[in-house]
CSV table of C-alpha atoms (C1' of nucleotides) and ligand atoms in Angstrom, one decimal:
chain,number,residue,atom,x,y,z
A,1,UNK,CA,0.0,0.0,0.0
A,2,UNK,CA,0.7,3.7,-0.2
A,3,UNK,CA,3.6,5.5,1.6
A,4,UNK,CA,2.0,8.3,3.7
A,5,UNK,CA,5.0,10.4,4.0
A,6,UNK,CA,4.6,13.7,5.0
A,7,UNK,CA,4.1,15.1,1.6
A,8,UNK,CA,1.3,12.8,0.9
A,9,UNK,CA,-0.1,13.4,4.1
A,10,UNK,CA,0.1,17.1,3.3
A,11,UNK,CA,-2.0,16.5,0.0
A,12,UNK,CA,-4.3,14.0,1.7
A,13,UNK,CA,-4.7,16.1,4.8
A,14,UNK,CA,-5.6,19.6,2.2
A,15,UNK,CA,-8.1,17.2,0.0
A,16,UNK,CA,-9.5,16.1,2.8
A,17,UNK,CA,-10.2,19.3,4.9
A,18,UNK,CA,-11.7,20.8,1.7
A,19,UNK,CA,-14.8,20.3,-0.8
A,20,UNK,CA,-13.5,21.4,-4.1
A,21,UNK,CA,-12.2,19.7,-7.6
A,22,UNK,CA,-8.1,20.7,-7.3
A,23,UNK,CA,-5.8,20.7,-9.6
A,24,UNK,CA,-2.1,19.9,-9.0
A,25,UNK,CA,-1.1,23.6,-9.5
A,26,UNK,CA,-3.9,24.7,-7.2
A,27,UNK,CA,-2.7,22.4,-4.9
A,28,UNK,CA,1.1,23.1,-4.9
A,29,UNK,CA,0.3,26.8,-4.4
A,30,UNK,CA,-2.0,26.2,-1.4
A,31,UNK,CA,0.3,24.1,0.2
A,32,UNK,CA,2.9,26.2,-0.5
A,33,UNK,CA,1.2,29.3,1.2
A,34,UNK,CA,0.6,27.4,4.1
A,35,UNK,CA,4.2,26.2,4.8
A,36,UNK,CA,4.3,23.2,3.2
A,37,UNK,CA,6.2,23.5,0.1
A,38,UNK,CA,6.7,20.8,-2.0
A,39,UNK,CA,7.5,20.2,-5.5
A,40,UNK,CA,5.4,20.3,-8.4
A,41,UNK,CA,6.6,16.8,-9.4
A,42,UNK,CA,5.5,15.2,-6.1
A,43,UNK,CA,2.5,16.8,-6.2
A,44,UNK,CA,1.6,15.1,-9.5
A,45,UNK,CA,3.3,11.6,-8.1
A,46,UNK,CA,1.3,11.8,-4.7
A,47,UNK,CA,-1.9,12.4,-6.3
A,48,UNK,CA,-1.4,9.2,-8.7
A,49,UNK,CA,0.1,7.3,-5.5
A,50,UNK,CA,-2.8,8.4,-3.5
A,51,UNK,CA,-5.6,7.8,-6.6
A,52,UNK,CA,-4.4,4.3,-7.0
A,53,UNK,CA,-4.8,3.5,-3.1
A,54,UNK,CA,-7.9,4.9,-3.1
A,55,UNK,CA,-7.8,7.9,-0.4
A,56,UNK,CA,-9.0,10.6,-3.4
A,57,UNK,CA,-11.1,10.4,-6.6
A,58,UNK,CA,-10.5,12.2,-9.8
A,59,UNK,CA,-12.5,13.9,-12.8
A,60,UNK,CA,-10.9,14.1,-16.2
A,61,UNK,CA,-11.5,17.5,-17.3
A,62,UNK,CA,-10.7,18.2,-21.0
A,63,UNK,CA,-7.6,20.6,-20.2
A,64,UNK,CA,-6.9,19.1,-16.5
A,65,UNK,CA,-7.0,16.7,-14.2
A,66,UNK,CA,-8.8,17.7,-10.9
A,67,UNK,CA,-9.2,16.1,-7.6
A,68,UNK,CA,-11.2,15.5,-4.5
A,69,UNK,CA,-11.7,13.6,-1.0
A,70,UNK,CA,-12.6,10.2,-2.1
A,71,UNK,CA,-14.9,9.7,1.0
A,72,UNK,CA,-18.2,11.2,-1.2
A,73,UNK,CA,-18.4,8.0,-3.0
A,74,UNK,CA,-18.7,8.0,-6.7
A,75,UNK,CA,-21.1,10.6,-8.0
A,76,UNK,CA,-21.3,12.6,-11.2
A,77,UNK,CA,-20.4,16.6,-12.2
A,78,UNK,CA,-22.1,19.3,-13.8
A,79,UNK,CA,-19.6,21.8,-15.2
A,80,UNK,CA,-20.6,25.6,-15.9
A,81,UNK,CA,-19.7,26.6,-18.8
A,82,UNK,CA,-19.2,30.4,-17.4
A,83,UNK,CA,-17.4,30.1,-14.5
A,84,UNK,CA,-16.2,26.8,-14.0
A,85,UNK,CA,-18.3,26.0,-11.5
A,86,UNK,CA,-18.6,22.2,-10.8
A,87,UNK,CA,-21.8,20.5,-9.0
A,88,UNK,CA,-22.1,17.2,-7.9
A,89,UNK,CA,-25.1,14.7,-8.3
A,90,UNK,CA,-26.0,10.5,-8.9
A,91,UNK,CA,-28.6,9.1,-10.3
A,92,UNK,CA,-29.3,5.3,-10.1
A,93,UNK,CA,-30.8,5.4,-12.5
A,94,UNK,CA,-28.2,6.1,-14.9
A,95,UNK,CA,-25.7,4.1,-13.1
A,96,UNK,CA,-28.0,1.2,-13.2
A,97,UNK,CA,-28.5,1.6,-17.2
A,98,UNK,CA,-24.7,1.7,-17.4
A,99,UNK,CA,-24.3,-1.9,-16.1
A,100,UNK,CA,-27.0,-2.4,-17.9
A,101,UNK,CA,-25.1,-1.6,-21.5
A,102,UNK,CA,-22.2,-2.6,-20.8
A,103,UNK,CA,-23.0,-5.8,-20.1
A,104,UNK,CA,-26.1,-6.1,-23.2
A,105,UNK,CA,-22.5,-5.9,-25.3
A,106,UNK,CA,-20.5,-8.1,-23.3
A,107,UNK,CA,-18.1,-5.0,-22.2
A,108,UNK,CA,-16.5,-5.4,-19.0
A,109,UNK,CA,-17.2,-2.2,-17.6
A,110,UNK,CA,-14.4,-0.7,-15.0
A,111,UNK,CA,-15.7,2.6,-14.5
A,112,UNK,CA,-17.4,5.3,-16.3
A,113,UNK,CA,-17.6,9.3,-16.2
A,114,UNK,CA,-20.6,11.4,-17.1
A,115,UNK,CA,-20.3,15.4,-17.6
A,116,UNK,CA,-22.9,17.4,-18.1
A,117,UNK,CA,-22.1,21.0,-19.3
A,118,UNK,CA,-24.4,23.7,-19.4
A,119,UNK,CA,-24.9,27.4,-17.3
A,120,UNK,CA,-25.6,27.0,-13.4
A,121,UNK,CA,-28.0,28.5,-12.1
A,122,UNK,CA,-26.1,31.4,-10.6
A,123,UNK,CA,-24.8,32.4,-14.1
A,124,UNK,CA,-28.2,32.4,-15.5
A,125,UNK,CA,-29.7,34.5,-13.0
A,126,UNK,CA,-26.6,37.3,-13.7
A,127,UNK,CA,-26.8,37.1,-17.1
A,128,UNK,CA,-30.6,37.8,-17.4
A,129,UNK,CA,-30.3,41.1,-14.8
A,130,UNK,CA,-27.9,41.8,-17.9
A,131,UNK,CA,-30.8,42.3,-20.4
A,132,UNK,CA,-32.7,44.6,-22.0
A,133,UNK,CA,-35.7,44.3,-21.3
B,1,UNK,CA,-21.3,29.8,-42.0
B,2,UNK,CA,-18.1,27.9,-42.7
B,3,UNK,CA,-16.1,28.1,-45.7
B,4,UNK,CA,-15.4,24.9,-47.2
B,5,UNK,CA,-12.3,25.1,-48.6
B,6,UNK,CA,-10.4,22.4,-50.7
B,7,UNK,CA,-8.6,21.2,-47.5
B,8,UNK,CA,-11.6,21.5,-45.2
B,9,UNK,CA,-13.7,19.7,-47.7
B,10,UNK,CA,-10.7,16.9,-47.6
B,11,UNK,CA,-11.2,16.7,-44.1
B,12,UNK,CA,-14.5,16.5,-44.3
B,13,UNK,CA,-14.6,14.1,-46.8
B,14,UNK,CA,-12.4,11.9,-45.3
B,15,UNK,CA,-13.8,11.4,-41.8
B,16,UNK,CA,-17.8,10.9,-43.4
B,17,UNK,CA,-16.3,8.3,-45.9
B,18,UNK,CA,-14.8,6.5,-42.7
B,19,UNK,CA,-16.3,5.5,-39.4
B,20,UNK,CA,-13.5,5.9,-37.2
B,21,UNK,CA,-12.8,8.4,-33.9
B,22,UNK,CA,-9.8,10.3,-35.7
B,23,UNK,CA,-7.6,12.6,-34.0
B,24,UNK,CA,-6.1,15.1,-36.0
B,25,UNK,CA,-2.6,13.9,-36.5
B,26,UNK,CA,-4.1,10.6,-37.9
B,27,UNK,CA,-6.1,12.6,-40.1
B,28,UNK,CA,-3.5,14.5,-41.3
B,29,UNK,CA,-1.3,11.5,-42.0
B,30,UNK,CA,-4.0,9.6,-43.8
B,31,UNK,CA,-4.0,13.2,-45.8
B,32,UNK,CA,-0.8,12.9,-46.4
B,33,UNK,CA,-0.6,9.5,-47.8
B,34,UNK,CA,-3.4,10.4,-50.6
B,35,UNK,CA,-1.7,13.4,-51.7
B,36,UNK,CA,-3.8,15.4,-49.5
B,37,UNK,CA,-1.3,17.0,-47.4
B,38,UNK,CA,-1.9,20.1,-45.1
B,39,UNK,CA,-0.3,21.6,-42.5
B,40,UNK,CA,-1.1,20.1,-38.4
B,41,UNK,CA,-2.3,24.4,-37.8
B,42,UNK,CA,-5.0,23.9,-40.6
B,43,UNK,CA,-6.2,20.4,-39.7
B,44,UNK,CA,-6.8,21.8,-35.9
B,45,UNK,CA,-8.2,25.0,-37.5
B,46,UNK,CA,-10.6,22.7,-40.1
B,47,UNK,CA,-11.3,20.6,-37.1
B,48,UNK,CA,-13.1,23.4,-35.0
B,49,UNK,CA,-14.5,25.1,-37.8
B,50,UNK,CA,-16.5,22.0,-39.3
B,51,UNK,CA,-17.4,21.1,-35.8
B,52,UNK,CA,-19.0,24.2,-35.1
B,53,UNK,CA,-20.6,24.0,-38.2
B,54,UNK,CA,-22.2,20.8,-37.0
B,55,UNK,CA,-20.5,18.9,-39.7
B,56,UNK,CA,-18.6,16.5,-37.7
B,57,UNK,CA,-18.4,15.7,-33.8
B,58,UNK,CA,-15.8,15.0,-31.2
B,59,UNK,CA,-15.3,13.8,-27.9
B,60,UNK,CA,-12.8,14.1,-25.6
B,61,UNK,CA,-10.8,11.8,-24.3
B,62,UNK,CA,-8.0,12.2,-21.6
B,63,UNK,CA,-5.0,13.2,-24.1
B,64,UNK,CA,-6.6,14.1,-27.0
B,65,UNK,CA,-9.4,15.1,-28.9
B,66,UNK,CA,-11.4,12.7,-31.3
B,67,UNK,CA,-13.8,13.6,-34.5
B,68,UNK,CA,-15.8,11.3,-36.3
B,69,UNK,CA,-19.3,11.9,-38.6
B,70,UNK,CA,-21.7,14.1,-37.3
B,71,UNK,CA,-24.8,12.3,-39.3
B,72,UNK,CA,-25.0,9.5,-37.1
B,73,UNK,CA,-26.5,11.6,-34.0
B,74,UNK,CA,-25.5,11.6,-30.7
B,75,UNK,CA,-24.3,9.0,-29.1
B,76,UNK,CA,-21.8,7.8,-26.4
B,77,UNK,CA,-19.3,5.9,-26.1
B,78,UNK,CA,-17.7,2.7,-24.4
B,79,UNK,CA,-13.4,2.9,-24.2
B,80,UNK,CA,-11.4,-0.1,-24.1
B,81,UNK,CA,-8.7,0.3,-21.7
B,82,UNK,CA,-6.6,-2.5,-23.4
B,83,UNK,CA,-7.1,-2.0,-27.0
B,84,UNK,CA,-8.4,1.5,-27.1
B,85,UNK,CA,-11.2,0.2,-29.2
B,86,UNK,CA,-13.9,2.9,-28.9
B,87,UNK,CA,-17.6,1.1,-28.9
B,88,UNK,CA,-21.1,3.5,-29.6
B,89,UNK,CA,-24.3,3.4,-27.8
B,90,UNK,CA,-27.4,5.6,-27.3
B,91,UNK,CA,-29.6,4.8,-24.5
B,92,UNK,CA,-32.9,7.2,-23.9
B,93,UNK,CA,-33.2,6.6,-20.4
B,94,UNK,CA,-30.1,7.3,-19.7
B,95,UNK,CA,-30.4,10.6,-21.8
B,96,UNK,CA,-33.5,11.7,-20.2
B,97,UNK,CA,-32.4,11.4,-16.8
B,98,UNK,CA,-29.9,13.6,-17.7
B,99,UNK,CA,-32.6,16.6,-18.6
B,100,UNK,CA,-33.9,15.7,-15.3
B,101,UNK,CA,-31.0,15.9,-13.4
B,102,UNK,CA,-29.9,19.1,-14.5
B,103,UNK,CA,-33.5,20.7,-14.5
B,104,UNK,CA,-33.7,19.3,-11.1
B,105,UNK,CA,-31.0,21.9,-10.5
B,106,UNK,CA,-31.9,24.7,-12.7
B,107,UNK,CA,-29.1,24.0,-14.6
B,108,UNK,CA,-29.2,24.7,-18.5
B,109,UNK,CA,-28.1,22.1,-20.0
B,110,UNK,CA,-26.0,22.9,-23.4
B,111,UNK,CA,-24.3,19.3,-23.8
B,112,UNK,CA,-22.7,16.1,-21.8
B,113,UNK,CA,-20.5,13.0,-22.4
B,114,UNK,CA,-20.5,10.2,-21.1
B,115,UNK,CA,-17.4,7.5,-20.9
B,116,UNK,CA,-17.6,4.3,-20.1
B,117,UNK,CA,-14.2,2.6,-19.5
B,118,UNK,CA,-13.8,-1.0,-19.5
B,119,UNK,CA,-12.7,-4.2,-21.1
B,120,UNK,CA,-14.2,-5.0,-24.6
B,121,UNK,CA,-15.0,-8.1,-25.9
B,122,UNK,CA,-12.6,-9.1,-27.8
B,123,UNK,CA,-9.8,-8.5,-25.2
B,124,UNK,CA,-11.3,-10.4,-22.6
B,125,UNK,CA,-11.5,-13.7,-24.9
B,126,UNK,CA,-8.1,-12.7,-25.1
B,127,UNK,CA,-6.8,-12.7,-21.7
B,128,UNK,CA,-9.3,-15.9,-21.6
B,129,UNK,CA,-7.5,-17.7,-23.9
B,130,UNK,CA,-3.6,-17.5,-22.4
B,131,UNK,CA,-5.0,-18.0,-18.8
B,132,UNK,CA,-3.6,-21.0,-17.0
B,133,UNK,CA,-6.1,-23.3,-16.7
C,1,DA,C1',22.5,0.9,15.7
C,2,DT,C1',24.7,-0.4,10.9
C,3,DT,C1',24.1,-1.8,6.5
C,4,DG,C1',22.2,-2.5,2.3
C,5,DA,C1',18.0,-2.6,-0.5
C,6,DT,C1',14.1,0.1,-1.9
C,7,DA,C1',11.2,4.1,-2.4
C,8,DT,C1',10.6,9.1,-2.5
C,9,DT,C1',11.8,13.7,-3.4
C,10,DG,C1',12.8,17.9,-6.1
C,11,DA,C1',14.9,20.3,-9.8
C,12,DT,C1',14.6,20.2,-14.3
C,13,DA,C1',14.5,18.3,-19.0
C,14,DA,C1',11.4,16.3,-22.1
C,15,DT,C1',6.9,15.1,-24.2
C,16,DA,C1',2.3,15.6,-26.3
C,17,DG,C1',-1.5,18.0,-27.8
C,18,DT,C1',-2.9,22.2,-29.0
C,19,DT,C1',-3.1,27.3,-29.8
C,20,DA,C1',-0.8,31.7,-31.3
C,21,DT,C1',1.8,34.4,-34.6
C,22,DC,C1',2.6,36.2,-38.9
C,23,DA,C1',3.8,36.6,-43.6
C,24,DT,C1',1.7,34.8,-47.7
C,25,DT,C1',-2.0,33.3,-50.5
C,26,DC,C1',-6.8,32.8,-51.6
C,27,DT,C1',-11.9,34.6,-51.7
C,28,DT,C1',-15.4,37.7,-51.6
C,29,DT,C1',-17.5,42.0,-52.4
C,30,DG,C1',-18.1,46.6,-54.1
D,1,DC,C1',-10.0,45.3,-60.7
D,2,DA,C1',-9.0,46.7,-55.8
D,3,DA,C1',-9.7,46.6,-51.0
D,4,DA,C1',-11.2,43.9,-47.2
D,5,DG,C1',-11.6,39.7,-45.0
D,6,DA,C1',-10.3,34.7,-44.4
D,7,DA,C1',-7.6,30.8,-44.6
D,8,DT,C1',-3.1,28.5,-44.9
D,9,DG,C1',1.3,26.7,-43.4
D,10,DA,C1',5.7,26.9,-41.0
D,11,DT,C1',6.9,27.4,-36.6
D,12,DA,C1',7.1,29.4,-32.0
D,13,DA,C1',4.7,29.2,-27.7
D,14,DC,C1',2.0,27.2,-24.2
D,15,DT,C1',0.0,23.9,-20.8
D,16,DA,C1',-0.4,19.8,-18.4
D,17,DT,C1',2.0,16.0,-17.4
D,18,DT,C1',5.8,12.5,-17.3
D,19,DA,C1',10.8,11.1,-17.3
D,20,DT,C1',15.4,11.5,-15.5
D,21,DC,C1',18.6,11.4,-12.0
D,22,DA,C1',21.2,12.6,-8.1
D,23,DA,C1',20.3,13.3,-3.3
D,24,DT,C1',17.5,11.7,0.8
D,25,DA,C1',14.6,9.1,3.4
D,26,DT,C1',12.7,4.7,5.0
D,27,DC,C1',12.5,-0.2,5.7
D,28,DA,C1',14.1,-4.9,7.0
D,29,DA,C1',17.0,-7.6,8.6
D,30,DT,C1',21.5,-8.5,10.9
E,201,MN,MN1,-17.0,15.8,-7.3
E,202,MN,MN1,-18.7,7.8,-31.8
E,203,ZN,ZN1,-21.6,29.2,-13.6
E,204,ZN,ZN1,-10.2,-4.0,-26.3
DNA sequence: ATTGATATTGATAATAGTTATCATTCTTTG
DNA sequence: CAAAGAATGATAACTATTATCAATATCAAT
């Protein structure tokens, strides 16, 4: 299993303590602010190391990878568009109609990830006070 | 509206005649080798433009973007994490759950994908086939 | 505790996919 | 035809990530 040393702890600890999607750079410069610098290369090595064990989870973004505290369970993102902005949901649903194709085609499925892009709410609501009316 | 040039239409041309997931240096090779050739700059440029033209599609996978035909809908997609084979599927409930989801939310829905990662087929007969028995 | 094997770190080079720049070459439009 | 507007292609630049490698740190016996 995974060596916690203190720079993985570090990560682990940060990921943990917090409820967003980080990215490595994010990460490093947090952890950097708050005493604990470490390099940009064992940032990206103790996020794999601590991905594979199972202590964080990870969304594939199309320009990033970006992580969080593994203790949610699996669940599914919606991604603003505007801002970035990225909500969480699951739906049984769908997972269940995953299983349910994959196996209908004899695919052994491993894992999956749904995005669903789009304006949050909050965006919406600023860019209709933006109007003319 | 786009302007289909000679090496757009090329582009174009080539990935409705074919039924792969192309990335853009494969399509520029392929170019290449029918005397088609055009710089990497103009095959990305082509790329987006006939894509927001609705002429093609793409998806994204981890390291690089994909196109294939737009005139077969939407659809998503099962990966094979051996063989990178890329599989197609559409299912309704699964896409309708999605509207729900995000109007559950408020949240305006402009697009999603959906990945599902796993072992195809063909590769697990394969792994079948040189087990020990 | 000492030693030797093994794993981790951090600085930095390298890689891969993609976008930006810019001079040149088409197209379109008046 | 001439000016304005796009598109092309060579290549530089950029971003996220991985590879390299010497220096440290940790582990597992002796
Ligand atoms: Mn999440
Ligand atoms: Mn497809
Ligand atoms: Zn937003
Ligand atoms: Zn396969």
């Amino acid at each position: 299993m995974v060596r916690l040393t203190v720079q993985r702890q570090a990560i682990l600890d940060l990921i943990n303590r917090s409820n967003q999607h980080w990215d490595a750079e994010e990460l490093a410069r947090c952890l950097g602010e708050n005493g604990e610098q470490l390099g940009i290369a064992t940032v990206y090595r103790g996020l794999a190391a601590l991905e594979n064990a199972g202590l964080i989870q990870s969304i594939q973004l199309a320009d990033k990878k970006r992580y969080e505290r593994a203790d949610k369970g699996h669940h599914d993102h919606l991604v603003c568009i505007k801002c970035g902005d990225i909500e969480e949901f699951c739906d049984n649903k769908i997972e269940s109609r995953q299983q349910q194709v994959a196996q209908d085609r004899s695919f052994q499925m491993t894992g999956h990830q749904l995005l669903i892009f789009g304006v949050c709410q909050s965006c919406s609501n600023d860019s209709r006070e933006s109007e003319t009316p």
